[in-house]
Amino acid sequence: MALAECDDVRRRREQALTACCLAVAAETDTGLEPARRATMLMDCLGVLRAAHPAGRAAQLGMREFRRGLRGGLAPLLPPGEADDRFGGLRLLDGDGLVRDALEDLCREHLVPQAALDRHWPWARVRAEQEERRLFEVMRRLEPEEYRKARALLAECPAGPLRVLRKRWDRLWMRFDFFEAVSDWPWCQLEGWWYPCPKCRWPMRVVAVGREVEVRCEAHRPRGVHYRMSQEQRGRGMAPILIGTGKASDPVVGLPASSDHLALNRPVWRYGVLPTLLEIELRDQLKGRAHVRVEMWPGELQPDEYDLKITVAVPGRSVRRWRVDAKDWASAAALAQALLERESKPYTLYIVVPDHQAHEVAYLKQRLAGRRTKVLTLTRIVDQVKQAAGGRDE
Ligand SMILES: [Zn+2]
């Protein structure tokens, strides 16, 4: 297939995926009035139809559309050879609940559409643009400030305004990425919100049958999930959460008031999560003989690396890993973003969380022939340890 044709197929399929993601968001939003939901779904269907060749579009009615949203997406997508794996995607989980990362998935493949913008103001901004905006701000910082900002992303992504202001200090005015938790209904439980014990960002509150589950969207696979206790509690007290996962450390509710803020979702996803991954990598290699880890050297382009690992064993040649951590919802979108980068004069190691191990083979295949390697956190730690001789100091 010619390149232009290929791009057209990709764009059409991304347009269809955008429409499906937003339709699912509307379908599952219990706070929506039925009339408004119906308008949103009609607009989504209109966008979906526009993504199809004329003959096929006519066959897509509202019933087929809604049915399609509940199954694999393949029947709803415009045909064409595309290495995007959208056909197998499911937007709803086994309980019929919307997938946690739906908004990220949509943002990563977003094709902005005027018809949809009026319902979802955020549906104007692609994930990559937001990631870039964050790194534009970061890049203008002095190296010392840059390191401070990276550390704060990991340590202080949400909380009471006065605490955030104090911690972010001189960086506060330059980081206009905070939003009020009171504007986010998805993380509120009877007027309270709960920071994840791993990333400190608000956890999602979901009704599953008759129970209420509270979980971190990013760290749920690592065992960060809770259920709300039915126990009586005192007046003005936050509901008590009972840990149900292996990493469910005790958490306390905070008031979801307008003076409690959190970094916006894209900054959490593309700034906080990779930073945590880098810190984890550094910590796992701490104290290893012959291993040196340099973090956040600053003065970098947004698509440079953020971590340099050097293994220098006497009598052997020096080995280096230039690492960039990534935590995207869609492996297909990540592959595309990496392919659009200019190639570097060195091999870049893209590190993804362990729970994305099943995506590594796909990413490798998409990036074949590039000086980019993809591996999980555990895998790179093993590689470095092995190169260093496998001994702790
Ligand atoms: Zn978390």
Short mmCIF file of N, CA, C and O and ligand atoms in Angstrom, two decimals, residues 196 198-200 216 218-219 268, ligand 1:
data_model
loop_
_atom_site.label_atom_id
_atom_site.label_comp_id
_atom_site.label_asym_id
_atom_site.label_seq_id
_atom_site.Cartn_x
_atom_site.Cartn_y
_atom_site.Cartn_z
N CYS A 196 -3.54 7.52 45.92
CA CYS A 196 -2.96 6.17 45.77
C CYS A 196 -1.69 6.10 46.60
O CYS A 196 -0.90 7.03 46.61
N LYS A 198 0.90 4.54 46.04
CA LYS A 198 2.11 4.49 45.21
C LYS A 198 2.38 5.81 44.48
O LYS A 198 3.50 6.29 44.46
N CYS A 199 1.35 6.37 43.81
CA CYS A 199 1.61 7.58 43.01
C CYS A 199 1.01 8.84 43.64
O CYS A 199 1.21 9.93 43.13
N ARG A 200 0.27 8.69 44.73
CA ARG A 200 -0.30 9.82 45.48
C ARG A 200 -1.32 10.64 44.69
O ARG A 200 -1.68 11.74 45.07
N CYS A 216 -6.39 2.58 42.07
CA CYS A 216 -5.55 3.45 41.25
C CYS A 216 -5.54 2.87 39.84
O CYS A 216 -5.27 1.69 39.66
N ALA A 218 -3.47 3.26 37.48
CA ALA A 218 -2.16 2.79 37.03
C ALA A 218 -1.66 1.63 37.87
O ALA A 218 -0.99 0.73 37.38
N HIS A 219 -1.99 1.65 39.16
CA HIS A 219 -1.38 0.66 40.06
C HIS A 219 -2.31 -0.47 40.48
O HIS A 219 -1.95 -1.30 41.30
N TRP A 268 -0.12 13.56 34.92
CA TRP A 268 0.02 12.36 35.75
C TRP A 268 0.47 11.18 34.88
O TRP A 268 1.43 10.49 35.18
ZN ZN B 1 -1.17 4.97 41.68
#
